[in-house]
Coordinates of C-alpha atoms and ligand atoms in Angstrom, one line a residue:
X23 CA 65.7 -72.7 46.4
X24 CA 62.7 -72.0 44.0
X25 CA 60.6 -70.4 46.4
X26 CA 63.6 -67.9 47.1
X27 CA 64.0 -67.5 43.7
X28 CA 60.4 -67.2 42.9
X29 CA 60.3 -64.6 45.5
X30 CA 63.0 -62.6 44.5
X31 CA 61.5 -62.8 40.5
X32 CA 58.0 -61.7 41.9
X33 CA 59.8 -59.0 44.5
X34 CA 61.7 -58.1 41.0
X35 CA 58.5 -57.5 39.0
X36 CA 56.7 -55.7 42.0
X37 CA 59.7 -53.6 42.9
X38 CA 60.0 -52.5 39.2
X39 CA 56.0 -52.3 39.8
X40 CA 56.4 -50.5 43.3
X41 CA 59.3 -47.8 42.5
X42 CA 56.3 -47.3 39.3
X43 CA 54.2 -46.5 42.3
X44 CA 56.6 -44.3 44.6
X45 CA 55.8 -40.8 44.8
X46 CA 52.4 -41.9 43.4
X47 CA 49.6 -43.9 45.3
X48 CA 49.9 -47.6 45.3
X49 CA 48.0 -49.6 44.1
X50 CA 45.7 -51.1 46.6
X51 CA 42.8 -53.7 46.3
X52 CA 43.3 -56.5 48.7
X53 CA 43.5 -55.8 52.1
X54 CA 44.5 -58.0 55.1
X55 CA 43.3 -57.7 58.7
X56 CA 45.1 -59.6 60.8
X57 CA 42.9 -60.9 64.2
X58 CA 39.5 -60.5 64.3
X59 CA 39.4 -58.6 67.3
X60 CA 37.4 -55.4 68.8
X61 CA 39.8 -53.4 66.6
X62 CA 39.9 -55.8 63.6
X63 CA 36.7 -56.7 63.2
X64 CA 35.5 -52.6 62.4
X65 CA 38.8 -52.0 61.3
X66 CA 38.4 -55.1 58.6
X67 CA 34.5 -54.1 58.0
X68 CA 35.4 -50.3 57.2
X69 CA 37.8 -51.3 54.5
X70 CA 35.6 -53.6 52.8
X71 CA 33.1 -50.8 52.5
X72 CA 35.4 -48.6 50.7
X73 CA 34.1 -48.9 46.8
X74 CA 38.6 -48.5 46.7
X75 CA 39.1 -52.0 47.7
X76 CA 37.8 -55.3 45.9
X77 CA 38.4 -57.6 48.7
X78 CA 39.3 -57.6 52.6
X79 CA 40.1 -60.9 53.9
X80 CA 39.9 -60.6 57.6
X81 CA 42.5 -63.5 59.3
X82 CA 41.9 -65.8 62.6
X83 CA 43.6 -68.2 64.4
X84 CA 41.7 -71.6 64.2
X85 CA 41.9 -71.2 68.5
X86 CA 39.8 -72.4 70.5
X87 CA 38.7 -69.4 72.2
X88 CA 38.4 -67.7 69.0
X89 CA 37.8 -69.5 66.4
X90 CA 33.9 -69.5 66.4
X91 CA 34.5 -65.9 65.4
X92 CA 34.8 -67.1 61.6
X93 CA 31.8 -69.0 60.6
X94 CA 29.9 -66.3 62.4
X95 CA 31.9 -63.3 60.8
X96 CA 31.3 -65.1 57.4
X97 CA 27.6 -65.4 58.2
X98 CA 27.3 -61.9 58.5
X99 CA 26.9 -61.9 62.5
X100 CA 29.2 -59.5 65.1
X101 CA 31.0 -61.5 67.5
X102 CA 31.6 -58.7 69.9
X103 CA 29.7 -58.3 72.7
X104 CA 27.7 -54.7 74.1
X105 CA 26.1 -52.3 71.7
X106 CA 28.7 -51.4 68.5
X107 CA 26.5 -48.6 66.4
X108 CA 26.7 -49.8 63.0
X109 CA 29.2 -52.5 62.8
X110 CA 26.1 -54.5 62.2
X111 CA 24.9 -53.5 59.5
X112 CA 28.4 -52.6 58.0
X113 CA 29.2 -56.2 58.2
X114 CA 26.1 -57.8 57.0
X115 CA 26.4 -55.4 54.2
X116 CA 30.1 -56.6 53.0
X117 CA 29.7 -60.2 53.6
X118 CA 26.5 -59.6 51.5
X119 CA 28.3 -58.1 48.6
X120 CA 31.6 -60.4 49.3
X121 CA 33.6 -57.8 50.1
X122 CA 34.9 -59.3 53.3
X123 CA 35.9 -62.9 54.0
X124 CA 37.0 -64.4 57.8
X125 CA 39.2 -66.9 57.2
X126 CA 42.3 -69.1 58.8
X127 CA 43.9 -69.5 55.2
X128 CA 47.1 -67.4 55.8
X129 CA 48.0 -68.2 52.2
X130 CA 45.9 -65.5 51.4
X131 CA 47.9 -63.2 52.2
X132 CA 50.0 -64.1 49.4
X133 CA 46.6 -61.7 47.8
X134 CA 46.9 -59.3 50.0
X135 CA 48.4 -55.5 48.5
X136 CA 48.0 -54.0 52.4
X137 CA 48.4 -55.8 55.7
X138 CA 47.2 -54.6 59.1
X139 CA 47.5 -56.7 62.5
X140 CA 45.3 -56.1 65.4
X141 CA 46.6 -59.1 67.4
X142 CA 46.4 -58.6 71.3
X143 CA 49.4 -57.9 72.9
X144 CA 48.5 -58.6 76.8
X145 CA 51.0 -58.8 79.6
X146 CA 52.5 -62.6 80.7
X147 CA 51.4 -61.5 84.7
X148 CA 50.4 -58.6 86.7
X149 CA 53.5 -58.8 88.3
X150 CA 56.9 -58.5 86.1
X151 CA 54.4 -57.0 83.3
X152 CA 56.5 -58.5 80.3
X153 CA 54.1 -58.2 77.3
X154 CA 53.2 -61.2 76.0
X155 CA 54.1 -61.5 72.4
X156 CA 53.6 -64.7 71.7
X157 CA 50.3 -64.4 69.7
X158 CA 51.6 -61.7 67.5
X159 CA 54.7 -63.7 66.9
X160 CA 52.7 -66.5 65.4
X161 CA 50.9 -63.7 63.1
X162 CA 54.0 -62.4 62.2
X163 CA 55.5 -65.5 60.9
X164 CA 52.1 -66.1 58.9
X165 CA 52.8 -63.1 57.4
X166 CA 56.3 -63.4 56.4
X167 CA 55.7 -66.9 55.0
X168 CA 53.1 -65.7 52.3
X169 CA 53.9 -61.6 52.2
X170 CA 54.5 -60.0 48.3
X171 CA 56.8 -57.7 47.1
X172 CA 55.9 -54.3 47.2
X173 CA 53.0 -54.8 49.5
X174 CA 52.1 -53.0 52.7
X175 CA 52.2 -54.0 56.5
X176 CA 51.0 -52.0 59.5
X177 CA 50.9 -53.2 63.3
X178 CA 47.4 -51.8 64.9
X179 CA 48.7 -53.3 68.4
X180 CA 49.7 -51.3 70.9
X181 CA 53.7 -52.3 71.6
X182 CA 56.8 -51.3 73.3
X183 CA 58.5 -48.5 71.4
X184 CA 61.0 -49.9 69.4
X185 CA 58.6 -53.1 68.9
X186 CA 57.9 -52.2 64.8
X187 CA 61.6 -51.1 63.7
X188 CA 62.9 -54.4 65.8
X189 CA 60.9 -57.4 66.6
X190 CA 58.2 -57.0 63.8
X191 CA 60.8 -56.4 61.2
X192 CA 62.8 -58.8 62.0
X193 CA 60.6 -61.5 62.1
X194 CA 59.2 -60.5 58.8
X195 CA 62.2 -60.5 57.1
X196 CA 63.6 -63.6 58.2
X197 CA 60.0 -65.7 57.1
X198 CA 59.8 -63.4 54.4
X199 CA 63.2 -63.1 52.6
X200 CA 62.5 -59.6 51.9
X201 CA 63.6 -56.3 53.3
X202 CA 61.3 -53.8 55.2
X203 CA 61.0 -50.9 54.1
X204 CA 62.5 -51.5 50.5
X205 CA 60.6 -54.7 49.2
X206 CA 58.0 -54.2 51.8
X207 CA 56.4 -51.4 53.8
X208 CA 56.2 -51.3 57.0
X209 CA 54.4 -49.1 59.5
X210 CA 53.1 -48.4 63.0
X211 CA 49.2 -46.9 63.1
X212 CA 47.9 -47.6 66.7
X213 CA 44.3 -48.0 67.4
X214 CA 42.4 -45.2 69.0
X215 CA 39.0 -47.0 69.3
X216 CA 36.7 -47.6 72.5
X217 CA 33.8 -50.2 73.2
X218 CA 30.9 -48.6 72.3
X219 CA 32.3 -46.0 69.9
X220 CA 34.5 -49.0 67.7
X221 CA 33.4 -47.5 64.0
X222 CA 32.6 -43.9 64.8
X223 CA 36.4 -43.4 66.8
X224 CA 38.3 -45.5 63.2
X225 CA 36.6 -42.8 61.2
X226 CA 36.3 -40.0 63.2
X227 CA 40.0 -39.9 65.6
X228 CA 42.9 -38.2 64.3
X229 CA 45.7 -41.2 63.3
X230 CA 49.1 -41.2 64.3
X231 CA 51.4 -42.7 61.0
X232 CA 54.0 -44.5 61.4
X233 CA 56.5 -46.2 58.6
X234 CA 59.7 -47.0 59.3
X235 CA 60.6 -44.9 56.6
X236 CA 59.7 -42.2 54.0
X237 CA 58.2 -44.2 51.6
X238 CA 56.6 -47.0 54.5
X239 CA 54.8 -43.7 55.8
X240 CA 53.7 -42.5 52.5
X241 CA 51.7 -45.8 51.4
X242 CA 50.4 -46.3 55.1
X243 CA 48.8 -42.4 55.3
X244 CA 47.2 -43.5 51.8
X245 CA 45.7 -46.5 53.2
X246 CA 44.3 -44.8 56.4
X247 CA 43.2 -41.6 54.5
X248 CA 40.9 -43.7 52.4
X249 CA 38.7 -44.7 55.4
X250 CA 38.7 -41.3 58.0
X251 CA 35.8 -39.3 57.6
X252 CA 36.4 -36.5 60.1
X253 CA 40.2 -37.5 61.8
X254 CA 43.1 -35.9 60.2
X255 CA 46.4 -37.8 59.4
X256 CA 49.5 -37.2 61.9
X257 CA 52.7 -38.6 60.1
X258 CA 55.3 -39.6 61.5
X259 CA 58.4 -42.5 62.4
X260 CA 56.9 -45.7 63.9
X261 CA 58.5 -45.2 66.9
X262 CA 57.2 -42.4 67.3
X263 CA 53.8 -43.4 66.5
X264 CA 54.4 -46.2 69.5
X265 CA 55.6 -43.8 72.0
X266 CA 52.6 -41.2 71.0
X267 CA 50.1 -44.3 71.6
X268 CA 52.2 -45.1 74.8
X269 CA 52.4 -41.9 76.1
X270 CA 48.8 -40.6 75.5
X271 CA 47.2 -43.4 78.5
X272 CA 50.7 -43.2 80.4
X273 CA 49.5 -39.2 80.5
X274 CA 46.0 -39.8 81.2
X275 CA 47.2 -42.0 84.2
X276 CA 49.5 -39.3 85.5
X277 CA 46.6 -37.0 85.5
X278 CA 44.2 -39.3 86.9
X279 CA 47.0 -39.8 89.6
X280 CA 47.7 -36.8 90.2
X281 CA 44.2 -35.7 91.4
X282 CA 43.9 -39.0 93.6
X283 CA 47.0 -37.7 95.4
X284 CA 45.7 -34.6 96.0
X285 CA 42.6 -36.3 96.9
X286 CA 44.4 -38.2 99.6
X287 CA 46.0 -35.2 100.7
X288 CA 42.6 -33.3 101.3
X289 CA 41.3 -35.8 103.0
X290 CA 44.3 -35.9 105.6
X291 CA 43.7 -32.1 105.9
X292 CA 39.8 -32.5 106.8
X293 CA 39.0 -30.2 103.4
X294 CA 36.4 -31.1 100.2
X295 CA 38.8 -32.1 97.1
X296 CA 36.2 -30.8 94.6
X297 CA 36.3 -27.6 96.0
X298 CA 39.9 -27.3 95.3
X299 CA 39.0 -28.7 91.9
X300 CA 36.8 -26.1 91.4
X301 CA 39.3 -23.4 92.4
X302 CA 42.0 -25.0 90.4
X303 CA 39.9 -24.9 87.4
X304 CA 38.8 -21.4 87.9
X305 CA 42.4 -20.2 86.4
X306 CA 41.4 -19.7 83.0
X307 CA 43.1 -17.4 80.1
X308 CA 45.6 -17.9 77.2
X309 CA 47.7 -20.9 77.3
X310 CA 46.9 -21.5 81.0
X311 CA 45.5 -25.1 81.4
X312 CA 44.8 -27.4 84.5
X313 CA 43.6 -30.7 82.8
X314 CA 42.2 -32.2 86.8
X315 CA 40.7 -35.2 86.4
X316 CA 38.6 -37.2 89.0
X317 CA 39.6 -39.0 92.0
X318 CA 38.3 -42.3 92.6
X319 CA 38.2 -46.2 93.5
X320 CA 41.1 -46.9 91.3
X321 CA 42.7 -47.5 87.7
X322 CA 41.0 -50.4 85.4
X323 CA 41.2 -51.2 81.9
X324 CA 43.6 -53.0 79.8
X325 CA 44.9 -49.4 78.2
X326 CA 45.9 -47.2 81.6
X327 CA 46.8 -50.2 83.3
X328 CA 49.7 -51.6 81.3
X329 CA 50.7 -48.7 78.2
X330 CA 53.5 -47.4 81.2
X331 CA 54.6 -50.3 81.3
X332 CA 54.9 -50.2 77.8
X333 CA 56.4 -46.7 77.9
X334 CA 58.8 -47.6 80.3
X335 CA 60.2 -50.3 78.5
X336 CA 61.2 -48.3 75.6
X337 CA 63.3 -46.2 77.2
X338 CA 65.9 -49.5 77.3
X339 CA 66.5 -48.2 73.5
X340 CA 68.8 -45.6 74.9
X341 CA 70.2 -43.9 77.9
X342 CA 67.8 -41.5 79.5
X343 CA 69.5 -38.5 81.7
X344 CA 67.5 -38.4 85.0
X345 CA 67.8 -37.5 88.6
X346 CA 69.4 -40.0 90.2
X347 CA 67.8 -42.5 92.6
X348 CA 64.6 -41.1 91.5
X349 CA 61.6 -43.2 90.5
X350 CA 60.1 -42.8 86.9
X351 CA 56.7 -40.1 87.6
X352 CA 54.9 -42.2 85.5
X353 CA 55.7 -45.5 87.6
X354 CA 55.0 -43.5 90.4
X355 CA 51.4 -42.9 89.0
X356 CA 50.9 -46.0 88.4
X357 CA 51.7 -47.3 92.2
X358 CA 49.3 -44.2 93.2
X359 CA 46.6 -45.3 91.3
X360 CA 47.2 -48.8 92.0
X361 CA 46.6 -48.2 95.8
X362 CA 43.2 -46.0 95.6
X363 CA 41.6 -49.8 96.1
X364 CA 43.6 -50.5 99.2
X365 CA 42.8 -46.8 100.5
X366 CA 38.9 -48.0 99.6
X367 CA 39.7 -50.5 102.1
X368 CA 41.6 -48.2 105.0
X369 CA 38.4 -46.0 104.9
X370 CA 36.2 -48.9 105.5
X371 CA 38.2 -49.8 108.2
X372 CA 38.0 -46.6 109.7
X373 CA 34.4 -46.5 109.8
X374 CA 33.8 -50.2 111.2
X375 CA 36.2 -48.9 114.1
X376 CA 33.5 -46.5 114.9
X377 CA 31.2 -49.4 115.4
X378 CA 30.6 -51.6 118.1
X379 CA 31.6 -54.8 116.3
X380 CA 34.4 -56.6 114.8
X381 CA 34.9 -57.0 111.1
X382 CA 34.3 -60.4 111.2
X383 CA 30.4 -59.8 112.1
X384 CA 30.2 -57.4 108.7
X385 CA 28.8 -58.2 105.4
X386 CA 30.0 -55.7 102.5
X387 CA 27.9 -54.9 99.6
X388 CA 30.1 -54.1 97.0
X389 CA 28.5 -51.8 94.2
X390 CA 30.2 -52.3 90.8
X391 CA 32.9 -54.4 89.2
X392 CA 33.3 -53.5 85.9
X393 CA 36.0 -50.3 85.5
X394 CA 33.9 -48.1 83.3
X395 CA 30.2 -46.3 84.2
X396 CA 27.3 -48.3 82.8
X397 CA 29.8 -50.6 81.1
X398 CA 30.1 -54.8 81.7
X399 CA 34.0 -54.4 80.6
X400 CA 35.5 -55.8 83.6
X401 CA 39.4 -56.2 82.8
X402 CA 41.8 -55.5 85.7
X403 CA 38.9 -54.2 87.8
X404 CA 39.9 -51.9 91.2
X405 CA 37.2 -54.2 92.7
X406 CA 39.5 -57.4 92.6
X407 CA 42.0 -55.6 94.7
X408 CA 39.6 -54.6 97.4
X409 CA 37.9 -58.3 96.8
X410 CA 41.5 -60.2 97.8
X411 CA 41.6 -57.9 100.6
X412 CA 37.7 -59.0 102.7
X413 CA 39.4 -62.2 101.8
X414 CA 42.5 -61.7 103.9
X415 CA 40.6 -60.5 106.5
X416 CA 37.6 -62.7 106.2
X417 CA 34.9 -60.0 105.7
X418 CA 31.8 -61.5 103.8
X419 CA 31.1 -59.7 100.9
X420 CA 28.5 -59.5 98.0
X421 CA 28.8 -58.4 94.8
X422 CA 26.3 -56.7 92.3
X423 CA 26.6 -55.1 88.9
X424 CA 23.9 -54.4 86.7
X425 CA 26.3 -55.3 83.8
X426 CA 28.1 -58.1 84.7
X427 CA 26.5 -61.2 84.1
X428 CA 26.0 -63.3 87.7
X429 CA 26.2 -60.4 89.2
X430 CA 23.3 -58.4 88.2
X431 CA 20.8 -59.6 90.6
X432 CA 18.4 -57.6 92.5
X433 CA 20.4 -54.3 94.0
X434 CA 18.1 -53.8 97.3
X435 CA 18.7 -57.6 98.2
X436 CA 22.6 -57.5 97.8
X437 CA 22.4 -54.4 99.6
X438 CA 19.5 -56.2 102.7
X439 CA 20.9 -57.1 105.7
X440 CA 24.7 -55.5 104.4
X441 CA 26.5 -53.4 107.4
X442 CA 28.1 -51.5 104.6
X443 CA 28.2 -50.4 101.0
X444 CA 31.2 -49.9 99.1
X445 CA 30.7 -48.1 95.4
X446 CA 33.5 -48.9 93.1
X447 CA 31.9 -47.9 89.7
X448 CA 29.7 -45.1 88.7
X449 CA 26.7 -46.8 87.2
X450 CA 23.5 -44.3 87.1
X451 CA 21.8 -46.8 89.2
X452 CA 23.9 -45.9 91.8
X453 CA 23.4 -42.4 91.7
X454 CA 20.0 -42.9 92.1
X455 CA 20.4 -44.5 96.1
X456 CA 18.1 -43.4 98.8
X457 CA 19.2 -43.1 102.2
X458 CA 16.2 -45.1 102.8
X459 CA 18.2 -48.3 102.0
X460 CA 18.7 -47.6 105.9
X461 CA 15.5 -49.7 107.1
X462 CA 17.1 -52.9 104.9
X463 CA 20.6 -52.7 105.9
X464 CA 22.1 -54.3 109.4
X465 CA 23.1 -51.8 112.3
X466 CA 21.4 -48.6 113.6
X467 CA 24.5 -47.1 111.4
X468 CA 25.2 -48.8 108.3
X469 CA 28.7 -47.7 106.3
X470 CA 28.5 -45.9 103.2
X471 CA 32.2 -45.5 101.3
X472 CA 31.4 -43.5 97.8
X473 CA 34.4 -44.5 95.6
X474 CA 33.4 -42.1 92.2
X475 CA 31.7 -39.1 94.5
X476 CA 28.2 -39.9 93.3
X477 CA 25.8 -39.8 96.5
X478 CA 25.4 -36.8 98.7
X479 CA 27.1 -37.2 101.7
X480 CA 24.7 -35.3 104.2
X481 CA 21.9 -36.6 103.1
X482 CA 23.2 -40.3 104.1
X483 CA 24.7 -38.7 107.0
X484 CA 21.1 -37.4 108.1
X485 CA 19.8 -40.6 108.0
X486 CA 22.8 -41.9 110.5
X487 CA 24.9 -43.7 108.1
X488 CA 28.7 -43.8 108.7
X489 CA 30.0 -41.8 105.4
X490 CA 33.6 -42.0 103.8
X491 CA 33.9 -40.7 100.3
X492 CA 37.2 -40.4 98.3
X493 CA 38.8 -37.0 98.7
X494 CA 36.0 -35.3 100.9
X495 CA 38.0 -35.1 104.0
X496 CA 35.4 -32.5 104.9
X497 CA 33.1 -35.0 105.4
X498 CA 35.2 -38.5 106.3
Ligands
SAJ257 N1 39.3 -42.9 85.8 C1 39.4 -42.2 87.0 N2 39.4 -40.9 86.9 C2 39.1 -40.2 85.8 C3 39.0 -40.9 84.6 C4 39.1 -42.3 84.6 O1 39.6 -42.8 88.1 O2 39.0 -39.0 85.8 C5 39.4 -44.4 85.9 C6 38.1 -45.1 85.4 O3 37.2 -45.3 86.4 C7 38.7 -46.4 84.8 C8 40.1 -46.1 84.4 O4 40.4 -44.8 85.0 O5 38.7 -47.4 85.8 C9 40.3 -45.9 82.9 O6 39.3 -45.1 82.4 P1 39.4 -44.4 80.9 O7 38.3 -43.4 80.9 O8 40.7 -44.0 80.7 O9 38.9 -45.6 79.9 P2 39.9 -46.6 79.1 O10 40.8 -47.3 80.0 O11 39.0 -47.4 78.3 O12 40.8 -45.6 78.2 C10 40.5 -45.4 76.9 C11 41.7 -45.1 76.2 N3 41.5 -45.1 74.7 C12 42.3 -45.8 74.0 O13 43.2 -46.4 74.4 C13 41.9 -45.9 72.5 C14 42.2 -43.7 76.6 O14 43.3 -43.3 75.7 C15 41.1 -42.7 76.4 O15 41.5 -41.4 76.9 C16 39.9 -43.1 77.3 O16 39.5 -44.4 76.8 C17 38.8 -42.1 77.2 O17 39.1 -40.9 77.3 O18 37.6 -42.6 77.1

């Protein structure tokens, strides 16, 4: 009874203190980061460089998995792996000048005038692709138990529409006592960033605003103003802001699927995909646009490979008018992308048939498991479908990536005494294959399948290999 009544005295004072405020900016000095994370951890060290702010306390689950993260943040050393420019020094610097703190104290957040969470949202399984929120219900609660009056909270994370105005609120209000939006704001400001470009894409990418109303919206675009160097502001409601962040991979998808249809198509009609591309992309002038993207292996990532999903899902929030029967586009997509692995695996099949053996005297050498060029990020990897499926069919199979630790052995003795290379990923090393590989491979004509279109196809084919190449049915 005296914490609710301590609560609603402070939420009394900081209301009076807060209305002070509306209109005007509020006043901000601690910040909050909630999961020390690839999008925390920069977002966290950006803040606490801001001469605006006197403290940033960046907050982690004691886990066990993660956990290790807070010494080491508080020693001044990056946990994340692959090259981050600047994060380094940026985080030395503010852990120097104890302007940042990693800790698993959620009490301080009873210190805390703004409040962002950057807690992984990751599905349950690949199969029903339910989101798993337990993790950011535990942050949540955390929150709500030591949240102030008239302070701030936006979600990073990238949710189901509808996730901010329902789930986060709720749980907020009922730890919290409060109400969102009046004695707290409470926004939506999805993260934009990419490994390798962490700092440069929080201060340099437009961000999509979300609060859940007027005045949640006008203290959230203050806080993310204070930090963008180049990116503008685009206000607007929370959902929104989820369905904009939904949407923008959901798109990217379509138009990734989109071209490996037509892809498959060109290949069925014996003709070169990129020179359609080409023509397609010739139809330039005012307001005419053909965004083509590139064929290829498949769809990996944790952003493409679930934010339909996500999309999808929101769409329970109402009732959407559409043809009957008919399958969501985007689902569709993501089923079309989803089989460029499998079709990997028809093409290779099509090219042993031309051989005089049987698949169970071939070795495969396959080139590249991480999704991304001259990346190690490996999450939902194309090459784990084709992987499961030399299983099923007991091919033997080796694996190299230059990237990927285990798997970045020597490339010429994966590939030695291999009836057939299969390229998944488009490292630069690959581009650089020789035809030449010939004299180490098994069988007068070894298989080349080029999943990313990065070898040229007569050259191998002069040298008697057995060539199939995503949409280059003139050439298959
Ligand atoms: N891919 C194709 N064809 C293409 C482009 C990509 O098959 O033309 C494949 C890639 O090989 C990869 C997958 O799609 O397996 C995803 O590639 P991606 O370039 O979309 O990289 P992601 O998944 O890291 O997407 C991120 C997203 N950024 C954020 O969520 C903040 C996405 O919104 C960006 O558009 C994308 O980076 C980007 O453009 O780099």
């Amino acid at each position: 009874m005296f914490i609710l009544l301590k609560n609603k005295f402070v939420c009394g004072v900081k209301i009076a203190y807060k209305i002070r405020c509306r209109g005007e900016k509020m006043i901000i000095k601690t910040i909050g980061v909630v999961g020390m994370g690839y999008v925390g951890i920069p977002a966290a060290v950006i803040f606490a460089s801001n001469p605006d702010y006197n403290k940033v306390y960046g907050f982690q689950r004691e886990s066990k998995e993660s956990g290790y993260k807070i010494d080491m943040l508080n020693r001044g050393e990056n946990p994340l792996k692959g090259n981050e420019p600047d994060l380094a020094d940026l985080l030395k610097d503010v852990v120097d000048n104890k302007k940042f703190e990693c800790t698993s104290d959620f009490s301080k957040i009873s210190e805390c005038d703004a409040i962002t969470i950057s807690i992984q949202t990751p599905f349950l399984n690949k199969d029903d692709l339910i989101p798993d929120f337990s993790a950011l219900y535990d942050g949540l609660v955390n929150i709500g138990k030591y949240l102030s009056a008239g302070s701030l909270v936006v979600l990073e994370s990238t949710v189901t529409p509808g996730t901010t105005i329902g789930f986060v609120k709720d749980v907020i209000e009922k730890e919290s006592g409060l109400v969102a939006g009046q004695d707290f704001a409470l926004a939506h400001a999805p993260e934009r960033v990419m490994a390798g470009h962490l700092v440069e894409n929080i201060r340099n990418h437009d961000r999509i605003v979300g609060g859940i109303n007027e005045w949640s919206t006008h203290v959230a675009v203050q806080l993310y103003s204070s930090i963008l160097v180049k990116g503008k502001i685009i206000p607007m409601s929370a959902t929104a802001a989820e369905v904009t962040k939904t949407a923008e991979n959901t798109f990217r998808d379509l138009q990734i699927a989109a071209s490996n249809e037509l892809a498959l198509y060109c290949e069925a009609m014996k003709i070169n995909f990129y020179d359609v591309k080409k023509g397609i992309d010739s139809l330039k002038g005012e307001g005419i646009t053909r965004a083509m993207l590139n064929p290829g292996a498949g769809v990996g990532g944790h952003c493409l490979t679930k934010d339909t999903y996500h999309l999808e899902r929101g769409t329970q929030m109402g009732i959407v008018d559409y043809p009957v029967a008919t399958p969501s586009i985007y689902v569709v997509a993501r089923k079309v992308n989803d089989f460029m692995p499998t079709h990997m695996f028809n093409l290779m099949m099509d090219a042993i048939n031309k051989l005089d053996c049987v698949p169970e005297q071939i070795t495969v050498a396959i080139l590249g498991w991480s999704f991304l060029p001259n990346s190690g990020d490996t999450r939902n990897s194309p090459s784990e479908q084709f992987e499961a499926l030399l299983i099923e069919n007991n091919i033997l199979y080796k694996i190299h990536d230059p990237y990927v630790n285990g798997m970045d052995g020597n490339l010429y003795e994966i590939i030695s005494d291999s009836n057939i290379i299969v390229i998944f990923t488009a490292h630069n090393e690959y581009k650089l294959l020789d035809p030449v590989i010939k004299i180490i491979m098994r069988g007068n004509h070894p298989i080349i399948i080029d999943g990313r279109n990065i070898i040229d196809p007569d050259l191998f084919i002069k040298y008697g290999f057995i060539y199939k190449g995503i949409g280059r049915g003139d050439k298959n």
